[in-house]
């Protein structure tokens, strides 16, 4: 079935690294995405990774993909208070088009 | 370059009423997808429009219908509103034939059903 799971909450100190984890079920997923949602706002695309990659780095963001375990992670280096938000992992669903299947989101709280 | 826009921002309706939400895609995009995000949950796919036709649909009843116009903008219609339809409705646009391209989201329309 289609299911993406994430831990619901993460609290980190400002300046530390944050790691948000996600597991997905569809082994045929070709693209996996990370979106950020601030209170009362829509979803902002942070980054994505193609399934033939193990890692992707984009400035403070590092995405790691373990296809064998169907595990995806997002590492945010030097976490700032502005990074406080909900982070959603999403996989491209079956059917040949780019329907996205989202997890429930991980709320990241950054404290001084 | 304008991103994805949605209107209205907020909407309050009563049970049994009908509602229409609107979306204008990002410039250069021709595919529009709609998602429902209930409070505390991730977005759930409703359907996707390309070339003015619905080409993929999620697990939503027929009360949810849509339309895409020649200028690629789209509407989401919900009939016979239920309390459980209260949610943030998100529109996302993408380009090309829709398989490999990335979706960009609008700010959403917050629907409250009383």
mmCIF file of C-alpha atoms in Angstrom:
data_model
loop_
_atom_site.group_PDB
_atom_site.id
_atom_site.type_symbol
_atom_site.label_atom_id
_atom_site.label_comp_id
_atom_site.label_asym_id
_atom_site.label_seq_id
_atom_site.Cartn_x
_atom_site.Cartn_y
_atom_site.Cartn_z
ATOM 1 C CA UNK A 1 0.000 0.000 0.000
ATOM 2 C CA UNK A 2 0.882 3.624 -0.074
ATOM 3 C CA UNK A 3 2.259 4.918 3.184
ATOM 4 C CA UNK A 4 4.914 7.387 4.265
ATOM 5 C CA UNK A 5 5.837 7.571 7.939
ATOM 6 C CA UNK A 6 7.658 10.245 9.901
ATOM 7 C CA UNK A 7 8.329 10.943 13.542
ATOM 8 C CA UNK A 8 6.019 13.724 14.680
ATOM 9 C CA UNK A 9 8.288 16.005 16.660
ATOM 10 C CA UNK A 10 11.941 17.044 16.901
ATOM 11 C CA UNK A 11 13.484 19.624 19.199
ATOM 12 C CA UNK A 12 17.020 20.941 18.656
ATOM 13 C CA UNK A 13 19.220 23.707 19.976
ATOM 14 C CA UNK A 14 20.084 26.594 17.677
ATOM 15 C CA UNK A 15 23.361 25.903 15.879
ATOM 16 C CA UNK A 16 23.067 22.123 16.164
ATOM 17 C CA UNK A 17 22.248 19.793 13.274
ATOM 18 C CA UNK A 18 18.719 18.456 12.803
ATOM 19 C CA UNK A 19 17.976 15.077 11.273
ATOM 20 C CA UNK A 20 14.436 14.300 10.169
ATOM 21 C CA UNK A 21 13.678 10.731 9.176
ATOM 22 C CA UNK A 22 11.108 9.177 6.880
ATOM 23 C CA UNK A 23 10.214 5.695 5.699
ATOM 24 C CA UNK A 24 8.244 4.950 2.562
ATOM 25 C CA UNK A 25 6.651 1.832 1.146
ATOM 26 C CA UNK A 26 6.683 2.026 -2.638
ATOM 27 C CA UNK A 27 9.982 0.577 -3.818
ATOM 28 C CA UNK A 28 9.227 1.812 -7.327
ATOM 29 C CA UNK A 29 9.223 5.454 -6.250
ATOM 30 C CA UNK A 30 11.513 7.363 -8.556
ATOM 31 C CA UNK A 31 11.554 10.701 -6.776
ATOM 32 C CA UNK A 32 11.380 11.573 -3.100
ATOM 33 C CA UNK A 33 10.797 15.084 -1.828
ATOM 34 C CA UNK A 34 11.142 17.257 1.247
ATOM 35 C CA UNK A 35 8.719 20.145 1.723
ATOM 36 C CA UNK A 36 8.604 22.767 4.486
ATOM 37 C CA UNK A 37 5.413 24.321 5.848
ATOM 38 C CA UNK A 38 5.414 27.354 8.094
ATOM 39 C CA UNK A 39 2.318 28.209 10.180
ATOM 40 C CA UNK A 40 -0.632 29.215 8.044
ATOM 41 C CA UNK A 41 1.306 28.823 4.805
ATOM 42 C CA UNK A 42 1.473 26.458 1.866
ATOM 43 C CA UNK A 43 4.263 23.992 1.151
ATOM 44 C CA UNK A 44 7.701 25.154 0.119
ATOM 45 C CA UNK A 45 9.822 22.704 -1.864
ATOM 46 C CA UNK A 46 13.162 22.275 -0.108
ATOM 47 C CA UNK A 47 14.853 19.581 -2.129
ATOM 48 C CA UNK A 48 14.316 16.253 -3.848
ATOM 49 C CA UNK A 49 16.351 13.188 -4.689
ATOM 50 C CA UNK A 50 16.157 10.756 -7.556
ATOM 51 C CA UNK A 51 16.084 7.106 -6.588
ATOM 52 C CA UNK A 52 19.391 6.296 -8.288
ATOM 53 C CA UNK A 53 21.198 8.627 -5.885
ATOM 54 C CA UNK A 54 22.328 7.882 -2.335
ATOM 55 C CA UNK A 55 22.966 11.452 -1.259
ATOM 56 C CA UNK A 56 22.256 14.985 -2.334
ATOM 57 C CA UNK A 57 23.673 18.123 -0.754
ATOM 58 C CA UNK A 58 22.276 21.624 -1.181
ATOM 59 C CA UNK A 59 23.865 24.289 1.022
ATOM 60 C CA UNK A 60 22.794 23.454 4.613
ATOM 61 C CA UNK A 61 20.609 20.563 3.510
ATOM 62 C CA UNK A 62 21.767 16.969 3.040
ATOM 63 C CA UNK A 63 19.420 14.231 1.877
ATOM 64 C CA UNK A 64 20.343 10.589 2.388
ATOM 65 C CA UNK A 65 18.473 7.755 0.691
ATOM 66 C CA UNK A 66 18.689 4.088 1.670
ATOM 67 C CA UNK A 67 16.663 2.251 -0.945
ATOM 68 C CA UNK A 68 17.166 -1.134 0.639
ATOM 69 C CA UNK A 69 15.518 0.004 3.867
ATOM 70 C CA UNK A 70 13.211 2.521 2.112
ATOM 71 C CA UNK A 71 14.548 5.194 4.428
ATOM 72 C CA UNK A 72 14.998 8.872 3.636
ATOM 73 C CA UNK A 73 16.520 11.516 5.883
ATOM 74 C CA UNK A 74 16.963 15.269 5.794
ATOM 75 C CA UNK A 75 19.847 16.813 7.683
ATOM 76 C CA UNK A 76 19.833 20.548 8.344
ATOM 77 C CA UNK A 77 23.228 21.874 9.369
ATOM 78 C CA UNK A 78 23.569 24.837 11.743
ATOM 79 C CA UNK A 79 19.840 24.902 12.484
ATOM 80 C CA UNK A 80 18.386 28.375 12.991
ATOM 81 C CA UNK A 81 15.162 29.595 14.599
ATOM 82 C CA UNK A 82 13.864 30.352 11.104
ATOM 83 C CA UNK A 83 14.015 26.621 10.386
ATOM 84 C CA UNK A 84 11.199 26.018 12.893
ATOM 85 C CA UNK A 85 8.376 24.566 10.796
ATOM 86 C CA UNK A 86 6.731 21.298 9.790
ATOM 87 C CA UNK A 87 8.736 19.175 7.369
ATOM 88 C CA UNK A 88 6.996 16.745 5.049
ATOM 89 C CA UNK A 89 8.510 13.814 3.272
ATOM 90 C CA UNK A 90 6.718 12.805 0.060
ATOM 91 C CA UNK A 91 7.084 10.094 -2.518
ATOM 92 C CA UNK A 92 5.837 10.010 -6.064
ATOM 93 C CA UNK A 93 2.849 7.674 -6.078
ATOM 94 C CA UNK A 94 2.042 4.943 -8.583
ATOM 95 C CA UNK A 95 0.077 5.561 -11.727
ATOM 96 C CA UNK A 96 2.607 7.132 -14.029
ATOM 97 C CA UNK A 97 1.984 10.723 -13.045
ATOM 98 C CA UNK A 98 3.384 12.902 -10.291
ATOM 99 C CA UNK A 99 0.771 12.338 -7.607
ATOM 100 C CA UNK A 100 2.522 12.868 -4.271
ATOM 101 C CA UNK A 101 2.012 10.778 -1.141
ATOM 102 C CA UNK A 102 2.907 12.670 2.019
ATOM 103 C CA UNK A 103 3.815 11.704 5.518
ATOM 104 C CA UNK A 104 2.076 13.349 8.477
ATOM 105 C CA UNK A 105 4.957 15.781 8.901
ATOM 106 C CA UNK A 106 7.656 16.344 11.514
ATOM 107 C CA UNK A 107 7.381 19.480 13.613
ATOM 108 C CA UNK A 108 10.856 20.939 14.149
ATOM 109 C CA UNK A 109 11.256 23.247 17.128
ATOM 110 C CA UNK A 110 14.511 25.194 17.404
ATOM 111 C CA UNK A 111 15.310 26.695 20.788
ATOM 112 C CA UNK A 112 18.134 29.032 21.893
ATOM 113 C CA UNK B 1 7.506 35.575 -11.923
ATOM 114 C CA UNK B 2 4.315 34.874 -9.986
ATOM 115 C CA UNK B 3 4.113 31.601 -8.186
ATOM 116 C CA UNK B 4 0.987 29.535 -7.684
ATOM 117 C CA UNK B 5 -1.912 31.654 -6.495
ATOM 118 C CA UNK B 6 -5.159 30.549 -4.870
ATOM 119 C CA UNK B 7 -8.395 32.274 -3.978
ATOM 120 C CA UNK B 8 -10.040 32.888 -1.672
ATOM 121 C CA UNK B 9 -7.671 32.731 1.296
ATOM 122 C CA UNK B 10 -10.362 31.762 3.768
ATOM 123 C CA UNK B 11 -13.927 30.570 3.387
ATOM 124 C CA UNK B 12 -16.701 29.693 5.817
ATOM 125 C CA UNK B 13 -19.644 27.574 4.686
ATOM 126 C CA UNK B 14 -22.409 25.575 6.317
ATOM 127 C CA UNK B 15 -23.161 21.899 5.912
ATOM 128 C CA UNK B 16 -24.897 21.037 2.652
ATOM 129 C CA UNK B 17 -23.623 24.063 0.781
ATOM 130 C CA UNK B 18 -21.388 24.027 -2.267
ATOM 131 C CA UNK B 19 -17.996 25.710 -2.639
ATOM 132 C CA UNK B 20 -15.643 26.618 -5.494
ATOM 133 C CA UNK B 21 -11.940 27.190 -4.970
ATOM 134 C CA UNK B 22 -9.644 28.646 -7.599
ATOM 135 C CA UNK B 23 -6.017 28.190 -8.568
ATOM 136 C CA UNK B 24 -3.688 29.865 -11.055
ATOM 137 C CA UNK B 25 -0.555 27.861 -11.824
ATOM 138 C CA UNK B 26 2.996 29.128 -11.878
ATOM 139 C CA UNK B 27 3.943 30.735 -15.167
ATOM 140 C CA UNK B 28 4.954 28.080 -17.697
ATOM 141 C CA UNK B 29 3.140 25.252 -15.892
ATOM 142 C CA UNK B 30 0.283 23.333 -17.497
ATOM 143 C CA UNK B 31 -0.601 20.711 -14.871
ATOM 144 C CA UNK B 32 -2.600 21.379 -11.719
ATOM 145 C CA UNK B 33 -3.049 19.041 -8.766
ATOM 146 C CA UNK B 34 -5.311 19.534 -5.746
ATOM 147 C CA UNK B 35 -4.654 18.294 -2.221
ATOM 148 C CA UNK B 36 -6.646 18.348 1.012
ATOM 149 C CA UNK B 37 -4.747 18.892 4.252
ATOM 150 C CA UNK B 38 -6.734 18.234 7.410
ATOM 151 C CA UNK B 39 -5.474 19.752 10.642
ATOM 152 C CA UNK B 40 -2.374 17.983 11.910
ATOM 153 C CA UNK B 41 -2.044 15.760 8.862
ATOM 154 C CA UNK B 42 -0.131 15.652 5.627
ATOM 155 C CA UNK B 43 -1.755 16.640 2.326
ATOM 156 C CA UNK B 44 -3.925 14.029 0.622
ATOM 157 C CA UNK B 45 -4.106 13.917 -3.184
ATOM 158 C CA UNK B 46 -7.562 14.727 -4.603
ATOM 159 C CA UNK B 47 -6.977 14.835 -8.368
ATOM 160 C CA UNK B 48 -4.796 16.184 -11.138
ATOM 161 C CA UNK B 49 -5.708 18.066 -14.321
ATOM 162 C CA UNK B 50 -3.745 18.176 -17.557
ATOM 163 C CA UNK B 51 -4.962 19.399 -20.949
ATOM 164 C CA UNK B 52 -8.308 20.258 -19.353
ATOM 165 C CA UNK B 53 -8.963 16.671 -18.305
ATOM 166 C CA UNK B 54 -8.800 14.839 -14.988
ATOM 167 C CA UNK B 55 -6.119 12.210 -15.469
ATOM 168 C CA UNK B 56 -5.582 10.852 -11.968
ATOM 169 C CA UNK B 57 -7.786 10.805 -8.904
ATOM 170 C CA UNK B 58 -7.253 10.008 -5.252
ATOM 171 C CA UNK B 59 -9.660 8.356 -2.846
ATOM 172 C CA UNK B 60 -12.237 11.148 -2.711
ATOM 173 C CA UNK B 61 -15.995 10.913 -3.374
ATOM 174 C CA UNK B 62 -17.721 12.306 -6.431
ATOM 175 C CA UNK B 63 -18.765 15.342 -4.381
ATOM 176 C CA UNK B 64 -15.286 16.586 -5.240
ATOM 177 C CA UNK B 65 -15.016 17.700 -8.839
ATOM 178 C CA UNK B 66 -12.801 20.005 -10.794
ATOM 179 C CA UNK B 67 -12.142 21.808 -13.980
ATOM 180 C CA UNK B 68 -9.172 23.140 -15.872
ATOM 181 C CA UNK B 69 -9.460 26.082 -18.249
ATOM 182 C CA UNK B 70 -7.553 26.714 -21.494
ATOM 183 C CA UNK B 71 -5.255 29.123 -19.638
ATOM 184 C CA UNK B 72 -4.339 26.201 -17.299
ATOM 185 C CA UNK B 73 -6.065 27.694 -14.256
ATOM 186 C CA UNK B 74 -8.254 25.331 -12.309
ATOM 187 C CA UNK B 75 -11.245 25.136 -10.008
ATOM 188 C CA UNK B 76 -12.085 22.663 -7.273
ATOM 189 C CA UNK B 77 -15.779 22.219 -6.502
ATOM 190 C CA UNK B 78 -17.136 20.469 -3.441
ATOM 191 C CA UNK B 79 -20.877 19.756 -3.198
ATOM 192 C CA UNK B 80 -22.998 18.855 -0.184
ATOM 193 C CA UNK B 81 -20.359 19.994 2.271
ATOM 194 C CA UNK B 82 -19.739 17.942 5.392
ATOM 195 C CA UNK B 83 -18.086 19.023 8.626
ATOM 196 C CA UNK B 84 -15.202 16.715 7.721
ATOM 197 C CA UNK B 85 -14.476 18.752 4.600
ATOM 198 C CA UNK B 86 -12.999 21.470 6.808
ATOM 199 C CA UNK B 87 -9.345 21.619 5.789
ATOM 200 C CA UNK B 88 -6.639 23.545 3.989
ATOM 201 C CA UNK B 89 -6.984 22.970 0.254
ATOM 202 C CA UNK B 90 -3.707 23.198 -1.598
ATOM 203 C CA UNK B 91 -3.149 23.602 -5.287
ATOM 204 C CA UNK B 92 0.122 22.550 -6.889
ATOM 205 C CA UNK B 93 1.336 23.165 -10.402
ATOM 206 C CA UNK B 94 3.959 21.479 -12.543
ATOM 207 C CA UNK B 95 5.092 21.467 -16.149
ATOM 208 C CA UNK B 96 5.583 18.998 -18.917
ATOM 209 C CA UNK B 97 3.732 15.728 -19.108
ATOM 210 C CA UNK B 98 3.768 15.396 -15.391
ATOM 211 C CA UNK B 99 5.899 12.344 -14.738
ATOM 212 C CA UNK B 100 9.252 13.685 -13.700
ATOM 213 C CA UNK B 101 8.502 17.301 -12.956
ATOM 214 C CA UNK B 102 8.332 18.851 -9.517
ATOM 215 C CA UNK B 103 5.190 20.306 -7.975
ATOM 216 C CA UNK B 104 5.086 23.815 -6.574
ATOM 217 C CA UNK B 105 2.380 24.653 -4.074
ATOM 218 C CA UNK B 106 0.219 27.699 -3.525
ATOM 219 C CA UNK B 107 -0.596 29.189 -0.108
ATOM 220 C CA UNK B 108 -3.857 27.271 0.152
ATOM 221 C CA UNK B 109 -7.496 28.059 0.864
ATOM 222 C CA UNK B 110 -8.671 27.435 4.421
ATOM 223 C CA UNK B 111 -12.242 26.059 4.304
ATOM 224 C CA UNK B 112 -14.300 25.899 7.467
ATOM 225 C CA UNK B 113 -17.628 24.049 7.386
ATOM 226 C CA UNK B 114 -20.020 24.832 10.239
#
